PDB file of C-alpha atoms in Angstrom:
ATOM      1  CA  MET A  59     115.436 146.590  44.133  1.00  0.00           C
ATOM      2  CA  THR A  60     112.821 149.063  45.253  1.00  0.00           C
ATOM      3  CA  LEU A  61     112.216 152.702  43.799  1.00  0.00           C
ATOM      4  CA  ALA A  62     110.533 155.207  45.534  1.00  0.00           C
ATOM      5  CA  SER A  63     109.056 158.817  43.956  1.00  0.00           C
ATOM      6  CA  CYS A  64     108.112 161.919  45.672  1.00  0.00           C
ATOM      7  CA  GLY A  65     105.133 162.471  43.182  1.00  0.00           C
ATOM      8  CA  VAL A  66     106.718 165.431  41.417  1.00  0.00           C
ATOM      9  CA  ARG A  67     105.691 165.086  37.790  1.00  0.00           C
ATOM     10  CA  PRO A  68     107.893 166.152  35.005  1.00  0.00           C
ATOM     11  CA  THR A  69     107.578 169.462  33.400  1.00  0.00           C
ATOM     12  CA  PRO A  70     108.544 170.511  29.940  1.00  0.00           C
ATOM     13  CA  VAL A  71     111.542 172.813  29.753  1.00  0.00           C
ATOM     14  CA  LEU A  72     110.280 176.362  30.505  1.00  0.00           C
ATOM     15  CA  THR A  73     112.034 179.201  28.788  1.00  0.00           C
ATOM     16  CA  GLY A  74     112.471 182.841  29.879  1.00  0.00           C
ATOM     17  CA  ALA A  75     112.652 186.166  28.453  1.00  0.00           C
ATOM     18  CA  GLU A  76     115.672 187.058  26.333  1.00  0.00           C
ATOM     19  CA  ALA A  77     118.415 188.480  28.019  1.00  0.00           C
ATOM     20  CA  PRO A  78     118.903 192.209  28.022  1.00  0.00           C
ATOM     21  CA  MET A  79     121.674 193.413  25.641  1.00  0.00           C
ATOM     22  CA  VAL A  80     123.707 196.518  25.944  1.00  0.00           C
ATOM     23  CA  SER A  81     125.303 197.953  22.902  1.00  0.00           C
ATOM     24  CA  SER A  82     128.635 199.035  23.986  1.00  0.00           C
ATOM     25  CA  HIS A  83     130.502 201.097  21.394  1.00  0.00           C
ATOM     26  CA  GLU A  84     134.260 202.648  20.906  1.00  0.00           C
ATOM     27  CA  LEU A  85     133.814 206.196  19.377  1.00  0.00           C
ATOM     28  CA  THR A  86     136.382 208.555  18.256  1.00  0.00           C
ATOM     29  CA  VAL A  87     136.594 212.230  19.013  1.00  0.00           C
ATOM     30  CA  TYR A  88     139.343 214.668  18.212  1.00  0.00           C
ATOM     31  CA  LEU A  89     140.696 217.008  20.720  1.00  0.00           C
ATOM     32  CA  LEU A  90     143.778 219.357  20.765  1.00  0.00           C
ATOM     33  CA  THR A  91     147.159 219.366  22.623  1.00  0.00           C
ATOM     34  CA  ALA A  92     147.874 221.843  25.279  1.00  0.00           C
ATOM     35  CA  SER A  93     149.663 224.010  22.907  1.00  0.00           C
ATOM     36  CA  ARG A  94     146.503 223.966  20.623  1.00  0.00           C
ATOM     37  CA  ASN A  95     148.408 223.200  17.308  1.00  0.00           C
ATOM     38  CA  GLU A  96     147.670 219.577  16.744  1.00  0.00           C
ATOM     39  CA  LEU A  97     144.940 217.331  16.787  1.00  0.00           C
ATOM     40  CA  VAL A  98     144.636 214.409  19.043  1.00  0.00           C
ATOM     41  CA  ARG A  99     142.549 211.350  18.397  1.00  0.00           C
ATOM     42  CA  ARG A 100     140.822 209.980  21.639  1.00  0.00           C
ATOM     43  CA  THR A 101     138.502 206.955  21.854  1.00  0.00           C
ATOM     44  CA  ARG A 102     135.520 206.905  24.174  1.00  0.00           C
ATOM     45  CA  SER A 103     133.311 204.106  25.366  1.00  0.00           C
ATOM     46  CA  TYR A 104     129.544 204.641  24.734  1.00  0.00           C
ATOM     47  CA  SER A 105     126.555 202.390  25.930  1.00  0.00           C
ATOM     48  CA  GLY A 106     123.467 202.789  23.879  1.00  0.00           C
ATOM     49  CA  THR A 107     122.478 203.328  20.243  1.00  0.00           C
ATOM     50  CA  VAL A 108     124.623 205.248  17.874  1.00  0.00           C
ATOM     51  CA  ASP A 109     124.253 207.339  15.148  1.00  0.00           C
ATOM     52  CA  THR A 110     126.453 209.620  13.121  1.00  0.00           C
ATOM     53  CA  ALA A 111     125.978 212.522  15.392  1.00  0.00           C
ATOM     54  CA  THR A 112     126.798 210.415  18.656  1.00  0.00           C
ATOM     55  CA  SER A 113     130.591 211.025  18.464  1.00  0.00           C
ATOM     56  CA  ILE A 114     129.983 214.790  17.877  1.00  0.00           C
ATOM     57  CA  ASN A 115     127.272 215.054  21.037  1.00  0.00           C
ATOM     58  CA  LEU A 116     130.106 213.387  23.055  1.00  0.00           C
ATOM     59  CA  LEU A 117     132.634 216.250  21.761  1.00  0.00           C
ATOM     60  CA  VAL A 118     130.397 219.091  22.687  1.00  0.00           C
ATOM     61  CA  ALA A 119     129.508 217.691  25.947  1.00  0.00           C
ATOM     62  CA  GLY A 120     133.173 218.540  26.887  1.00  0.00           C
ATOM     63  CA  LEU A 121     136.239 216.898  27.975  1.00  0.00           C
ATOM     64  CA  THR A 122     136.364 213.852  30.320  1.00  0.00           C
ATOM     65  CA  GLU A 123     138.281 213.922  33.838  1.00  0.00           C
ATOM     66  CA  GLU A 124     141.126 211.619  32.083  1.00  0.00           C
ATOM     67  CA  GLU A 125     141.352 214.013  29.115  1.00  0.00           C
ATOM     68  CA  LYS A 126     141.914 216.977  31.427  1.00  0.00           C
ATOM     69  CA  LYS A 127     144.572 215.074  33.525  1.00  0.00           C
ATOM     70  CA  LEU A 128     146.411 214.467  30.239  1.00  0.00           C
ATOM     71  CA  GLY A 129     146.330 218.246  29.406  1.00  0.00           C
ATOM     72  CA  LEU A 130     144.116 217.947  26.382  1.00  0.00           C
ATOM     73  CA  VAL A 131     141.785 220.900  25.460  1.00  0.00           C
ATOM     74  CA  THR A 132     139.132 221.624  23.194  1.00  0.00           C
ATOM     75  CA  GLU A 133     137.903 224.803  21.167  1.00  0.00           C
ATOM     76  CA  VAL A 134     134.522 223.223  20.562  1.00  0.00           C
ATOM     77  CA  PRO A 135     132.151 225.153  22.714  1.00  0.00           C
ATOM     78  CA  ALA A 136     130.341 222.833  25.426  1.00  0.00           C
ATOM     79  CA  THR A 137     126.693 222.873  25.122  1.00  0.00           C
ATOM     80  CA  SER A 138     124.024 220.667  26.541  1.00  0.00           C
ATOM     81  CA  SER A 139     121.995 221.301  23.302  1.00  0.00           C
ATOM     82  CA  ARG A 140     121.969 218.172  21.074  1.00  0.00           C
ATOM     83  CA  VAL A 141     123.826 217.996  17.636  1.00  0.00           C
ATOM     84  CA  PHE A 142     121.929 216.193  14.880  1.00  0.00           C
ATOM     85  CA  ALA A 143     122.724 214.632  11.645  1.00  0.00           C
ATOM     86  CA  VAL A 144     120.533 215.020   8.668  1.00  0.00           C
ATOM     87  CA  SER A 145     121.808 213.177   5.622  1.00  0.00           C
ATOM     88  CA  ASN A 146     125.162 214.425   4.960  1.00  0.00           C
ATOM     89  CA  LEU A 147     124.589 217.539   7.131  1.00  0.00           C
ATOM     90  CA  ILE A 148     125.547 218.044  10.782  1.00  0.00           C
ATOM     91  CA  VAL A 149     123.256 220.712  12.278  1.00  0.00           C
ATOM     92  CA  LEU A 150     124.671 222.296  15.340  1.00  0.00           C
ATOM     93  CA  PRO A 151     123.074 224.200  17.990  1.00  0.00           C
ATOM     94  CA  GLU A 152     122.746 228.174  17.878  1.00  0.00           C
ATOM     95  CA  ASP A 153     124.380 228.414  21.071  1.00  0.00           C
ATOM     96  CA  MET A 154     127.384 227.325  19.761  1.00  0.00           C
ATOM     97  CA  GLY A 155     128.207 230.559  18.221  1.00  0.00           C
ATOM     98  CA  PRO A 156     131.051 231.178  15.661  1.00  0.00           C
ATOM     99  CA  LEU A 157     133.644 228.596  15.513  1.00  0.00           C
ATOM    100  CA  SER A 158     137.747 228.785  15.697  1.00  0.00           C
ATOM    101  CA  LYS A 159     139.452 227.200  12.751  1.00  0.00           C
ATOM    102  CA  TRP A 160     140.562 224.425  15.324  1.00  0.00           C
ATOM    103  CA  ALA A 161     136.842 223.801  16.517  1.00  0.00           C
ATOM    104  CA  GLN A 162     136.093 223.391  12.899  1.00  0.00           C
ATOM    105  CA  TYR A 163     138.791 221.002  12.391  1.00  0.00           C
ATOM    106  CA  GLN A 164     137.772 218.840  15.667  1.00  0.00           C
ATOM    107  CA  LEU A 165     134.188 218.916  14.378  1.00  0.00           C
ATOM    108  CA  TYR A 166     135.052 217.897  10.803  1.00  0.00           C
ATOM    109  CA  CYS A 167     137.349 214.944  11.943  1.00  0.00           C
ATOM    110  CA  THR A 168     135.070 213.646  14.416  1.00  0.00           C
ATOM    111  CA  ALA A 169     131.985 213.755  12.091  1.00  0.00           C
ATOM    112  CA  ILE A 170     134.203 212.100   9.118  1.00  0.00           C
ATOM    113  CA  VAL A 171     135.370 209.079  11.453  1.00  0.00           C
ATOM    114  CA  SER A 172     131.744 208.824  13.031  1.00  0.00           C
ATOM    115  CA  ARG A 173     130.212 208.425   9.602  1.00  0.00           C
ATOM    116  CA  ALA A 174     132.845 205.861   8.440  1.00  0.00           C
ATOM    117  CA  LYS A 175     132.146 204.000  11.781  1.00  0.00           C
ATOM    118  CA  VAL A 176     128.124 204.155  11.772  1.00  0.00           C
ATOM    119  CA  GLU A 177     127.231 204.088   8.008  1.00  0.00           C
ATOM    120  CA  GLY A 178     130.596 202.170   6.765  1.00  0.00           C
ATOM    121  CA  VAL A 179     131.501 205.059   4.445  1.00  0.00           C
ATOM    122  CA  PRO A 180     135.138 205.057   3.621  1.00  0.00           C
ATOM    123  CA  ALA A 181     137.237 208.144   4.763  1.00  0.00           C
ATOM    124  CA  SER A 182     139.507 207.872   2.036  1.00  0.00           C
ATOM    125  CA  GLY A 183     141.598 211.148   1.209  1.00  0.00           C
ATOM    126  CA  ILE A 184     140.744 212.631   4.769  1.00  0.00           C
ATOM    127  CA  GLU A 185     143.743 214.449   6.351  1.00  0.00           C
ATOM    128  CA  CYS A 186     142.867 213.534   9.869  1.00  0.00           C
ATOM    129  CA  PRO A 187     145.329 211.784  12.314  1.00  0.00           C
TER     130      PRO A 187
END
């Protein structure tokens, strides 16, 4: 039996860089029914780093096209300014102005659920749907 070789020498296993990772999250925001008398829990997908204020920033960015088609509304004033979380405090931008009762409920429930998800703080005793 005859063996032939092409002269290519074996090399060790070459490793590449780590694969890129995209962090995708399901976040909850609270909107209102068209009659503006009931909160509705909505889940939105978000890719990237998440902190306690991320859900609230999604809420103040306004409704998605799907939410508009469903007839949902919001009383939270839309703004392009960012919301920040500092310890147990949510800092809203000045350009949001005074908030209606329903806007406060929307922000409160969104903040409570966001904190529970991000920080693992239980949301027991909270009256949000």
